[in-house]
Each structure stands twice: as C-alpha cells, then as structure tokens.
Coordinates of C-alpha atoms in Angstrom, one line a residue:
X1 CA 265.6 312.5 168.8
X2 CA 266.3 309.3 170.7
X3 CA 262.5 308.7 171.0
X4 CA 262.2 308.7 167.2
X5 CA 265.2 306.4 166.6
X6 CA 263.1 303.2 166.4
X7 CA 260.9 304.8 163.7
X8 CA 263.9 305.5 161.5
X9 CA 265.2 302.0 162.0
X10 CA 261.8 300.7 160.9
X11 CA 261.8 302.9 157.8
X12 CA 265.3 301.7 156.9
X13 CA 264.3 298.0 157.3
X14 CA 261.3 298.6 155.0
X15 CA 263.5 300.2 152.3
X16 CA 266.1 297.4 152.5
X17 CA 263.4 294.8 152.5
X18 CA 261.7 296.3 149.4
X19 CA 265.0 296.4 147.6
X20 CA 265.7 292.7 148.4
X21 CA 262.2 291.7 147.3
X22 CA 262.6 293.4 143.9
X23 CA 265.9 291.7 143.4
X24 CA 264.4 288.3 144.1
X25 CA 261.5 289.0 141.7
X26 CA 263.9 290.3 139.0
X27 CA 266.1 287.1 139.4
X28 CA 263.0 284.8 139.1
X29 CA 261.7 286.5 135.9
X30 CA 264.9 287.0 134.0
X31 CA 267.1 284.1 135.2
X32 CA 264.8 281.1 135.4
X33 CA 266.6 279.4 132.6
X34 CA 269.4 278.7 135.1
X35 CA 267.0 276.5 137.1
X36 CA 264.6 275.1 134.5
X37 CA 263.4 272.1 136.5
X38 CA 263.0 273.8 139.9
X39 CA 260.0 276.0 139.0
X40 CA 256.6 275.0 137.6
X41 CA 256.3 275.2 133.8
X42 CA 253.7 277.9 133.9
X43 CA 256.4 280.3 135.2
X44 CA 258.6 279.9 132.2
X45 CA 258.6 282.7 129.7
X46 CA 258.6 281.9 126.0
X47 CA 259.5 283.8 122.9
X48 CA 256.7 285.8 121.4
X49 CA 255.2 284.0 118.4
X50 CA 253.8 286.1 115.5
X51 CA 250.6 284.5 114.3
X52 CA 249.1 284.8 110.8
X53 CA 246.9 287.9 110.5
X54 CA 244.0 285.7 109.7
X55 CA 244.1 284.1 113.1
X56 CA 244.5 287.4 114.9
X57 CA 241.3 288.8 113.3
X58 CA 238.7 290.0 115.8
X59 CA 236.1 287.5 114.7
X60 CA 238.1 284.7 116.4
X61 CA 237.4 284.2 120.2
X62 CA 240.2 284.7 122.7
X63 CA 242.0 281.5 123.9
X64 CA 240.6 280.1 127.1
X65 CA 242.2 280.8 130.5
X66 CA 244.4 277.8 130.7
X67 CA 247.9 279.2 130.4
X68 CA 247.5 280.8 127.0
X69 CA 248.2 284.5 126.7
X70 CA 245.4 287.1 126.5
X71 CA 247.0 288.7 123.4
X72 CA 246.1 285.7 121.3
X73 CA 249.7 284.4 121.2
X74 CA 250.8 280.9 122.3
X75 CA 252.7 280.2 125.5
X76 CA 255.1 277.7 123.9
X77 CA 257.2 275.2 125.8
X78 CA 260.9 275.7 125.4
X79 CA 262.6 272.9 123.7
X80 CA 265.3 271.0 125.6
X81 CA 268.1 272.7 123.7
X82 CA 266.9 276.1 124.9
X83 CA 267.1 275.1 128.5
X84 CA 270.2 274.4 130.6
X85 CA 270.7 270.7 130.8
X86 CA 270.5 269.2 134.3
X87 CA 273.2 266.7 135.2
X88 CA 270.6 264.0 136.2
X89 CA 268.4 262.5 133.5
X90 CA 265.0 264.1 133.7
X91 CA 261.9 262.8 131.9
X92 CA 260.5 265.2 129.2
X93 CA 256.8 264.7 128.5
X94 CA 257.4 266.4 125.1
X95 CA 260.3 264.2 124.0
X96 CA 259.6 263.1 120.4
X97 CA 256.5 265.3 120.3
X98 CA 257.9 268.8 119.7
X99 CA 256.4 270.7 116.8
X100 CA 257.7 273.8 115.1
X101 CA 255.0 276.0 113.4
X102 CA 256.3 277.9 110.4
X103 CA 255.4 281.6 110.1
X104 CA 253.8 282.1 106.7
X105 CA 254.5 285.4 104.9
X106 CA 251.5 287.7 104.7
X107 CA 251.3 287.3 100.9
X108 CA 250.4 283.6 101.4
X109 CA 248.0 284.1 104.3
X110 CA 244.4 283.5 103.6
X111 CA 241.5 285.4 105.3
X112 CA 243.6 288.5 105.9
X113 CA 240.5 290.5 104.8
X114 CA 238.5 289.1 107.7
X115 CA 238.7 292.0 110.1
X116 CA 235.8 293.6 112.1
X117 CA 233.7 295.8 110.0
X118 CA 234.7 294.2 106.7
X119 CA 232.0 294.0 104.0
X120 CA 233.2 290.4 103.5
X121 CA 231.0 289.4 106.4
X122 CA 227.9 290.6 104.5
X123 CA 228.2 287.8 102.0
X124 CA 227.0 284.5 103.5
X125 CA 229.2 282.5 101.2
X126 CA 232.4 284.5 101.9
X127 CA 235.2 282.5 103.6
X128 CA 235.2 285.1 106.4
X129 CA 231.7 283.9 107.4
X130 CA 232.1 280.2 107.1
X131 CA 235.5 280.3 108.8
X132 CA 234.4 282.3 111.9
X133 CA 234.4 280.9 115.4
X134 CA 237.8 279.3 114.7
X135 CA 236.5 277.5 111.7
X136 CA 233.3 276.2 113.3
X137 CA 231.1 278.9 111.7
X138 CA 227.8 280.1 113.3
X139 CA 225.7 278.1 115.8
X140 CA 222.9 276.1 114.1
X141 CA 219.9 274.8 116.1
X142 CA 218.9 271.3 115.1
X143 CA 215.2 271.2 116.0
X144 CA 213.6 267.9 115.3
X145 CA 210.8 265.8 116.7
X146 CA 213.3 263.4 118.3
X147 CA 215.7 263.7 121.3
X148 CA 218.3 265.7 119.3
X149 CA 216.6 269.0 119.8
X150 CA 218.3 269.9 123.1
X151 CA 221.9 268.8 122.3
X152 CA 224.6 271.5 122.2
X153 CA 227.7 272.0 120.1
X154 CA 226.1 272.2 116.7
X155 CA 227.5 274.5 114.0
X156 CA 227.0 275.1 110.4
X157 CA 230.6 274.1 109.7
X158 CA 231.8 274.4 106.1
X159 CA 233.2 271.2 104.6
X160 CA 236.4 273.0 103.7
X161 CA 237.0 274.5 107.2
X162 CA 239.5 271.9 108.4
X163 CA 242.5 273.9 107.6
X164 CA 241.4 276.6 110.0
X165 CA 240.1 274.2 112.7
X166 CA 243.4 272.2 112.6
X167 CA 245.5 275.4 112.7
X168 CA 243.6 276.6 115.8
X169 CA 244.1 273.2 117.5
X170 CA 247.9 273.5 116.7
X171 CA 248.0 277.0 118.2
X172 CA 247.1 275.4 121.6
X173 CA 249.3 272.4 121.3
X174 CA 251.3 271.8 124.5
X175 CA 254.6 270.9 122.8
X176 CA 255.1 273.8 120.3
X177 CA 258.7 274.9 120.2
X178 CA 260.6 277.9 118.8
X179 CA 263.6 275.8 118.1
X180 CA 263.1 274.1 114.7
X181 CA 266.3 272.1 115.0
X182 CA 264.9 270.1 117.9
X183 CA 261.4 269.7 116.6
X184 CA 260.2 266.2 115.6
X185 CA 257.9 267.8 113.0
X186 CA 257.3 271.0 111.1
X187 CA 253.7 272.2 110.8
X188 CA 252.9 274.3 107.7
X189 CA 249.8 276.5 108.4
X190 CA 249.1 277.2 104.7
X191 CA 245.4 276.9 103.5
X192 CA 245.6 275.4 100.0
X193 CA 241.9 274.6 99.8
X194 CA 240.8 278.2 100.7
X195 CA 243.4 279.5 98.2
X196 CA 242.0 277.3 95.5
X197 CA 238.4 278.4 96.3
X198 CA 239.4 281.8 95.2
X199 CA 239.6 280.6 91.6
X200 CA 236.4 279.7 89.8
X201 CA 236.1 276.5 87.7
X202 CA 236.9 277.5 84.2
X203 CA 239.7 279.9 85.1
X204 CA 243.0 279.2 83.4
X205 CA 245.4 276.6 84.8
X206 CA 248.0 279.3 85.0
X207 CA 245.8 281.4 87.3
X208 CA 245.0 278.3 89.5
X209 CA 248.6 277.1 89.7
X210 CA 250.7 280.2 90.1
X211 CA 249.9 281.0 93.8
X212 CA 250.6 277.5 95.0
X213 CA 253.8 277.3 92.9
X214 CA 255.0 280.6 94.5
X215 CA 254.3 279.2 98.0
X216 CA 256.2 276.0 97.3
X217 CA 259.2 278.0 96.1
X218 CA 259.1 279.9 99.3
X219 CA 258.6 276.8 101.4
X220 CA 261.4 274.8 99.8
X221 CA 263.8 277.7 100.3
X222 CA 263.4 277.8 104.1
X223 CA 266.1 276.5 106.4
X224 CA 263.7 274.0 108.0
X225 CA 263.2 272.3 104.6
X226 CA 266.8 271.4 103.9
X227 CA 267.8 268.8 106.6
X228 CA 265.2 266.2 105.5
X229 CA 264.0 267.6 102.1
X230 CA 260.6 268.5 103.6
X231 CA 259.9 264.9 104.7
X232 CA 259.3 266.1 108.3
X233 CA 256.8 268.8 107.2
X234 CA 253.1 268.2 107.3
X235 CA 250.0 270.3 106.5
X236 CA 246.2 270.1 105.9
X237 CA 244.8 270.4 102.3
X238 CA 241.0 270.4 102.9
X239 CA 239.9 268.9 99.6
X240 CA 240.3 265.6 97.9
X241 CA 243.7 264.6 96.6
X242 CA 242.4 264.8 93.1
X243 CA 241.8 268.5 93.4
X244 CA 245.5 269.1 94.0
X245 CA 246.9 266.7 91.4
X246 CA 245.6 268.3 88.1
X247 CA 248.3 268.4 85.4
X248 CA 246.5 270.7 83.0
X249 CA 248.7 272.5 80.6
X250 CA 248.9 276.3 81.0
X251 CA 245.9 278.1 79.6
X252 CA 243.5 275.2 80.0
X253 CA 240.1 276.8 80.9
X254 CA 238.2 273.7 81.8
X255 CA 239.5 272.5 85.1
X256 CA 238.7 273.3 88.8
X257 CA 241.8 272.1 90.6
X258 CA 245.5 272.7 90.5
X259 CA 248.8 270.9 90.6
X260 CA 249.8 271.8 94.2
X261 CA 250.6 268.2 95.3
X262 CA 251.7 266.7 92.0
X263 CA 255.1 268.4 91.6
X264 CA 258.5 267.3 92.9
X265 CA 258.6 270.2 95.4
X266 CA 255.6 268.7 97.3
X267 CA 256.5 265.1 96.9
X268 CA 257.9 264.7 100.4
X269 CA 255.2 266.7 102.2
X270 CA 252.9 264.7 104.5
X271 CA 249.5 266.0 103.3
X272 CA 246.2 265.4 105.1
X273 CA 243.4 265.4 102.6
X274 CA 239.7 264.4 102.6
X275 CA 240.2 261.6 100.2
X276 CA 243.4 259.8 99.0
X277 CA 244.1 257.7 95.9
X278 CA 243.8 254.2 97.2
X279 CA 245.6 252.8 94.1
X280 CA 248.6 255.0 94.3
X281 CA 248.6 256.6 97.7
X282 CA 250.6 259.7 98.2
X283 CA 248.8 261.3 101.2
X284 CA 246.6 260.5 104.1
X285 CA 242.8 260.8 104.2
X286 CA 241.2 262.4 107.3
X287 CA 237.5 262.9 108.0
X288 CA 235.6 266.0 106.9
X289 CA 234.6 268.2 109.8
X290 CA 231.0 267.6 110.9
X291 CA 228.4 269.8 112.5
X292 CA 229.2 268.6 116.1
X293 CA 232.2 270.0 117.9
X294 CA 232.0 268.9 121.5
X295 CA 233.7 270.6 124.5
X296 CA 233.3 267.7 126.9
X297 CA 233.1 263.9 126.9
X298 CA 229.7 264.1 128.6
X299 CA 228.3 266.0 125.6
X300 CA 229.6 263.2 123.3
X301 CA 227.9 260.6 125.5
X302 CA 224.7 262.6 125.4
X303 CA 224.9 262.7 121.6
X304 CA 225.5 259.0 121.3
X305 CA 222.5 258.3 123.5
X306 CA 220.3 260.5 121.3
X307 CA 221.6 258.6 118.2
X308 CA 220.8 255.3 119.9
X309 CA 217.3 256.2 120.9
X310 CA 216.3 258.2 117.8
X311 CA 213.1 256.7 116.1
X312 CA 213.9 255.5 112.6
X313 CA 210.8 255.2 110.4
X314 CA 212.8 255.0 107.1
X315 CA 214.6 251.9 105.9
X316 CA 217.1 254.0 104.1
X317 CA 217.8 257.7 103.3
X318 CA 219.7 259.7 100.7
X319 CA 220.6 263.3 100.3
X320 CA 222.1 264.4 96.9
X321 CA 221.5 265.4 93.4
X322 CA 221.5 263.8 89.9
X323 CA 224.3 264.5 87.5
X324 CA 223.9 266.0 84.1
X325 CA 223.4 263.6 81.2
X326 CA 223.2 260.6 83.5
X327 CA 226.9 260.6 84.2
X328 CA 226.3 258.9 87.6
X329 CA 223.7 256.3 86.8
X330 CA 223.7 254.9 90.4
X331 CA 222.4 258.2 91.7
X332 CA 219.5 258.2 89.1
X333 CA 218.5 254.8 90.3
X334 CA 218.6 255.7 93.9
X335 CA 216.5 258.8 93.4
X336 CA 214.1 256.9 91.2
X337 CA 213.7 254.2 93.8
X338 CA 213.1 256.8 96.5
X339 CA 210.5 258.5 94.4
X340 CA 208.5 255.3 94.1
X341 CA 208.4 254.9 97.9
X342 CA 204.9 254.0 99.2
X343 CA 202.8 256.4 101.3
X344 CA 203.8 256.6 105.0
X345 CA 203.5 253.3 106.8
X346 CA 204.9 251.8 109.9
X347 CA 208.1 251.0 107.9
X348 CA 208.5 253.6 105.1
X349 CA 211.1 252.7 102.5
X350 CA 213.0 255.9 101.7
X351 CA 213.6 259.4 103.0
X352 CA 215.3 261.8 100.6
X353 CA 216.6 265.4 100.3
X354 CA 216.7 266.0 96.6
X355 CA 219.5 268.6 95.9
X356 CA 218.9 268.7 92.2
X357 CA 216.9 271.9 92.0
X358 CA 219.5 274.7 91.5
X359 CA 220.2 277.1 94.3
X360 CA 217.2 276.0 96.3
X361 CA 218.3 272.4 96.3
X362 CA 221.8 273.4 97.2
X363 CA 220.7 275.5 100.2
X364 CA 218.4 272.6 101.4
X365 CA 221.2 270.1 101.3
X366 CA 223.6 272.5 103.3
X367 CA 221.2 272.7 106.2
X368 CA 222.5 270.8 109.2
X369 CA 219.1 270.7 110.7
X370 CA 217.5 269.0 107.7
X371 CA 220.4 266.6 107.0
X372 CA 220.8 265.4 110.6
X373 CA 217.0 265.1 111.0
X374 CA 216.8 262.9 107.9
X375 CA 219.8 260.7 108.7
X376 CA 218.7 260.2 112.3
X377 CA 215.4 258.9 111.0
X378 CA 216.8 256.1 108.8
X379 CA 218.3 252.7 109.5
X380 CA 220.7 252.9 106.4
X381 CA 222.1 256.0 104.7
X382 CA 223.1 255.6 101.0
X383 CA 226.5 257.1 100.0
X384 CA 227.1 256.8 96.2
X385 CA 230.1 258.6 94.7
X386 CA 229.6 262.2 93.8
X387 CA 232.3 264.6 92.5
X388 CA 234.7 262.0 93.9
X389 CA 234.5 258.8 95.9
X390 CA 234.3 260.2 99.4
X391 CA 231.4 262.4 100.5
X392 CA 231.1 264.7 103.5
X393 CA 227.6 263.1 103.9
X394 CA 229.4 259.9 105.0
X395 CA 230.6 261.7 108.1
X396 CA 227.1 263.1 108.8
X397 CA 225.9 259.5 108.6
X398 CA 228.2 258.4 111.4
X399 CA 227.2 261.4 113.4
X400 CA 223.5 260.4 113.1
X401 CA 224.2 256.8 114.0
X402 CA 223.0 255.7 110.6
X403 CA 224.5 252.6 108.9
X404 CA 226.5 253.8 105.8
X405 CA 225.8 252.0 102.4
X406 CA 228.7 252.4 100.0
X407 CA 228.8 251.7 96.2
X408 CA 232.6 251.7 95.7
X409 CA 235.5 250.4 97.7
X410 CA 237.2 253.8 97.4
X411 CA 234.3 255.3 99.4
X412 CA 234.7 253.0 102.4
X413 CA 236.2 254.0 105.7
X414 CA 238.4 250.9 105.6
X415 CA 240.1 252.2 102.5
X416 CA 240.1 255.9 103.3
X417 CA 240.0 256.5 107.0
X418 CA 242.2 253.7 108.2
X419 CA 243.4 255.7 111.2
X420 CA 239.9 256.5 112.4
X421 CA 237.9 253.5 111.4
X422 CA 239.0 251.2 114.2
X423 CA 239.6 251.8 117.8
X424 CA 243.0 250.8 119.1
X425 CA 241.3 248.6 121.6
X426 CA 239.5 246.5 119.0
X427 CA 242.3 243.8 119.0
X428 CA 241.6 242.9 115.5
X429 CA 237.8 242.2 116.1
X430 CA 236.4 243.7 112.8
X431 CA 232.7 244.0 113.6
X432 CA 230.5 244.9 110.7
X433 CA 229.2 248.5 110.5
X434 CA 228.6 249.2 106.8
X435 CA 227.1 247.7 103.6
X436 CA 228.8 247.6 100.2
X437 CA 226.6 247.1 97.1
X438 CA 227.9 246.7 93.6
X439 CA 226.5 249.7 91.6
X440 CA 226.5 247.7 88.4
X441 CA 224.1 245.2 89.9
X442 CA 221.7 248.0 90.7
X443 CA 222.0 249.8 87.4
X444 CA 221.7 246.6 85.4
X445 CA 218.6 245.5 87.4
X446 CA 220.1 242.4 89.1
X447 CA 219.3 243.7 92.6
X448 CA 217.2 246.4 94.2
X449 CA 218.6 248.4 97.1
X450 CA 215.5 247.8 99.2
X451 CA 215.8 244.0 98.8
X452 CA 219.4 244.0 99.9
X453 CA 218.8 246.1 103.0
X454 CA 215.6 244.2 104.1
X455 CA 217.7 241.0 104.4
X456 CA 219.3 242.3 107.6
X457 CA 217.4 241.3 110.8
X458 CA 216.6 243.8 113.5
X459 CA 219.3 242.3 115.7
X460 CA 221.9 242.7 112.9
X461 CA 220.8 246.3 112.4
X462 CA 221.1 247.2 116.1
X463 CA 224.6 245.6 116.3
X464 CA 225.8 247.5 113.2
X465 CA 224.3 250.8 114.4
X466 CA 226.0 250.4 117.8
X467 CA 229.3 250.0 116.0
X468 CA 228.7 253.2 114.0
X469 CA 227.7 255.1 117.3
X470 CA 231.0 253.9 118.9
X471 CA 232.8 255.6 116.0
X472 CA 231.4 259.0 116.7
X473 CA 234.2 260.3 119.0
X474 CA 236.8 259.3 116.4
X475 CA 235.1 261.2 113.6
X476 CA 234.3 264.5 115.2
X477 CA 236.7 267.5 115.9
X478 CA 236.6 269.0 119.4
X479 CA 235.8 272.7 119.8
X480 CA 239.3 274.3 119.3
X481 CA 238.4 277.4 121.4
X482 CA 238.2 275.7 124.8
X483 CA 239.9 273.2 126.9
X484 CA 238.1 269.9 126.5
X485 CA 236.5 268.5 129.7
X486 CA 237.2 264.8 130.1
X487 CA 239.2 262.2 128.2
X488 CA 238.5 261.4 124.5
X489 CA 240.6 261.1 121.4
X490 CA 238.9 262.9 118.5
X491 CA 239.7 263.0 114.8
X492 CA 242.5 265.5 115.4
X493 CA 244.1 263.6 118.2
X494 CA 244.2 260.4 116.2
X495 CA 245.5 262.1 113.1
X496 CA 248.2 264.0 115.0
X497 CA 249.4 260.9 116.9
X498 CA 249.7 259.0 113.6
X499 CA 251.6 261.9 111.9
X500 CA 254.0 262.2 114.8
X501 CA 254.6 258.5 114.8
X502 CA 255.5 258.8 111.1
X503 CA 257.8 261.7 111.7
X504 CA 259.7 259.9 114.5
X505 CA 260.3 257.0 112.0
X506 CA 261.7 259.5 109.5
X507 CA 263.9 261.2 112.1
X508 CA 265.2 257.7 113.1
X509 CA 266.5 257.3 109.6
X510 CA 263.8 255.2 108.0
X511 CA 262.9 255.9 104.4
X512 CA 259.1 255.6 104.1
X513 CA 257.7 254.7 100.7
X514 CA 254.2 253.7 99.7
X515 CA 252.6 250.4 98.9
X516 CA 249.5 249.9 96.8
X517 CA 247.6 248.8 99.9
X518 CA 248.4 252.1 101.6
X519 CA 250.8 250.7 104.2
X520 CA 254.2 252.3 104.7
X521 CA 257.0 250.4 103.0
X522 CA 260.1 250.6 105.2
X523 CA 263.3 250.7 103.3
X524 CA 266.7 250.2 105.0
X525 CA 268.5 253.5 105.3
X526 CA 271.6 252.2 103.4
X527 CA 269.8 250.4 100.7

C-alpha cells in the first residue's frame, strides 16, 4: 500500500492540473472582454454575422486563411463601445473607420437562386454565371502575339459586377463592427443594377420602380437611418446615374431605367455609380470593373511592363457600333474613317472591332481577348459617347496602356473619376494623358481624326502613354477572394477612403451640399 502511495499522488496531481487548465481556458474564451488590450486581436470572438444568401452560395470561393472564418462569415472587430474601456488612452487603428454592414431581408437579396445545381448556370447570360468567382466571372485567357499572353489575373468580368465585387471586399474589411451606433458609416449591400436588369426595356415604369420603392421604404424605416437621415449610408449602384433617375409616369412602356435615386428617400444616400451628372452632381462616379483583378503588386508591375513594351502598329483603334438612324453621328464618322484605312503598312491608321452586326457583333465586342489585343496594338483609343457619356471601354483603354481620345467633357476622367484620375503624390502636376476632340468639328468636316492624332510626336506619345500606364493600379479592382500581396491602392481603396472621409465630415456636423463643379460645398452647421 505504501509502495503505491506515490502513484496515487501523481494521479491526483494530474486530475487537479487538468481541472486548473480547463478553468484557465474557459476564462480566456468567455471572459476576454475584461482584458481587451492584453491579448492579440485574433483571439477576440465576434458576434456571428448573417450574410445574404447570395454570398453564401456554393459558387463563391471560401475566404482565405487570414483570420476569416471557414464558414464564410466575417471575423469582425468589436467596436470600442463593446469592449471595456481602459483607463489609459490607447490608440485604436479603426478609429473613424468603423463600418456597419446592414443585413438585407431575403426578399431584397439578388442572386438567391445561384445555388449549386441550379439550371440558372446553364444560361451564359444569367447573372449567376457572370457574378461567379465573387463577381470576377470565369477565367479568360488573353492569347495574343505580344507579351500579354502569359499574364495572369484575367477574367471575363461583367460590366455590372461591381456591386458583387464591392460587397465581397467589404466582407473582408478589417474594421467592420456589429455596433451601428459607433460606426462612422453604414454600408448598404443592395444590388440595384442587378435588380434593374431583371426588367426588360419596354416593361412598365410601375414594374421597374416598385421593387426599388419597396426597398427604400424598408431602408428608411431602419433604426440606423434615423440619426442622420441616411446621410451616413453608402452603396454601389453599378450603372450610370441616368438609369436610376428616370421619372416616367406609371404605365410608361418605353423606358429602361427606374427612379431609384431620384426620390426624396434616396436623396441623402452616398451612391457610387459608373457615371455622374457633371452639371448637377448628386452622386460619385467610380470606374467600371476591368478584366484584370490582381492578387499582388508584382502582377501589376508585370502588367504595366507588358503595356509599355506592346507593339502598336495602329495609330488609333475603336470598338463599338453605329446607332440606328444616325443618332450618334460621331460614331458613323469614326467607323467610316476606319473603313477607309489603307492596307497594312509600317504605320497602319485604324484598328476596329465593329459591334454593329447583331448578336455576332455583340459577342465579338464582349471578348476580353479581342478587346485587349486591339487596344494594346494602338497608340490612341477612341471613346465617343454611347448609351451615355462614359464607356466601360475607357477603362479597358487604360488597362491596355492606350491613350484615350474623348469627344465630350462628360466622358473625361477629369470630370467623372476625379478620385482616381490623379495620384495623391502628383502635387498638382497635371501631366497630359488624353486627347479631347470636338465632335462637331469632325462631323462638319473641319478636322479629321487622323490629322489631329498625327500631330503628336513620338516623344509626346511615349510621355502620355506612360502617364496612362501609371494610372493602371488606380483603375483596377483587386481580387476580393485573397489577401493582396504587397502595397497598392486600387480603385476600391481610393473610393472607400474618399467615402469615409466624407462620412467623417458628416459625423463632425458638416452639411455637405453640391456645387456645379462637383466639389463639396460646406455649409456651417447652424446656418
């Protein structure tokens, strides 16, 4: 008995030690909020966030292993009000940057039918297909005779996919909070462009307007809306402002858009659209998504090098279609001038993708491979107005390192993409990177496009192209599915920083109006 005594003592010590260890672990897991600044942030538990069904669909990839949960949710930072306040002042890296993401009721969620096995994926034009891969869509190989053929990160991204891309970037934002009261801004993950795409042109205005009206009634009834009347809310509407400001009377069967942003309920929303009204600005223009979604700064550098070294046999290039009954005369003149281009020479005049031939033309002009190969083979790329002033083709032009040629001030980056056009480090040095030609001069025969563009020397063209290539990082959207390797501010980063700066001014009591030049007009709070 005495010989076995040490064994029982050892057993007892093991039992007591296990009990103490379990107590310590229990204390760490369930009582960390008592010591919020003692433990690393990755140990903090957050409230579960219910994501829209569309973003939990199986066609979306799981978040990367960088602190995000495997179940597709978001590990959100706790806001300062949810943690015990330390006596000493502690710097909070999220101060002034907290964002609360609204949870949208299922009836207002888009893409809920996008589940594995759904017949929706059999239709190549169904939103489920074009919005797959977190909005990037399928991989698209750009095989050309120039150095572009080996570059990665190319996707057949739909031009209306930004709502999904932006939402996925917000899901992984470091400073999300579950406490709306302490948030600097409220993000509204509604997809108004995808909702509008459900209604064909020619459907009644009532049919096109009712869903957005119902959503706005829900939004304005939420507790988050009341403190600032929605002025701290922001969202993406992935079309031009004109498509959401149609005031058709009920029953009108001729229009394509709706009145989502024209009513009083949406007047205070900060809306991010592809094109704003530069004469009466009510929202902010952000770039269309391109076909290039980098995952590292090195891939961007490689892309820029390829754009810099690409052979460019064409003086200028154009991809587009005529309009019925000559309603856009400048396009007719561009196509006619390209059609008279001489046979191949050392300096051919024009390269063109004519999209005028029905479905075949439409498919041709939606091919990233063909578009990028064309634009990367030209010195200048013509960007006349189309259905509106701003074209997705203008962003493709930047991506290809091709100098854009505009035919209206409302098409220029200076007027539309003021946040992205200039690097913050430019110090006011406005180097030339584009050409503007008066369309009336072309249509009335006073100038020829070729004559205008041939006036630029080789040295001037190289300098302008270099400025365009420098813009590429600011006009692309990173791959939202992975953690970016390296340092680079993309179109999302620039947009988000500007929106948050605006929200902080609002929270500080400033009343932001609008000037005709697009700059915020600050009005004293008590005026």
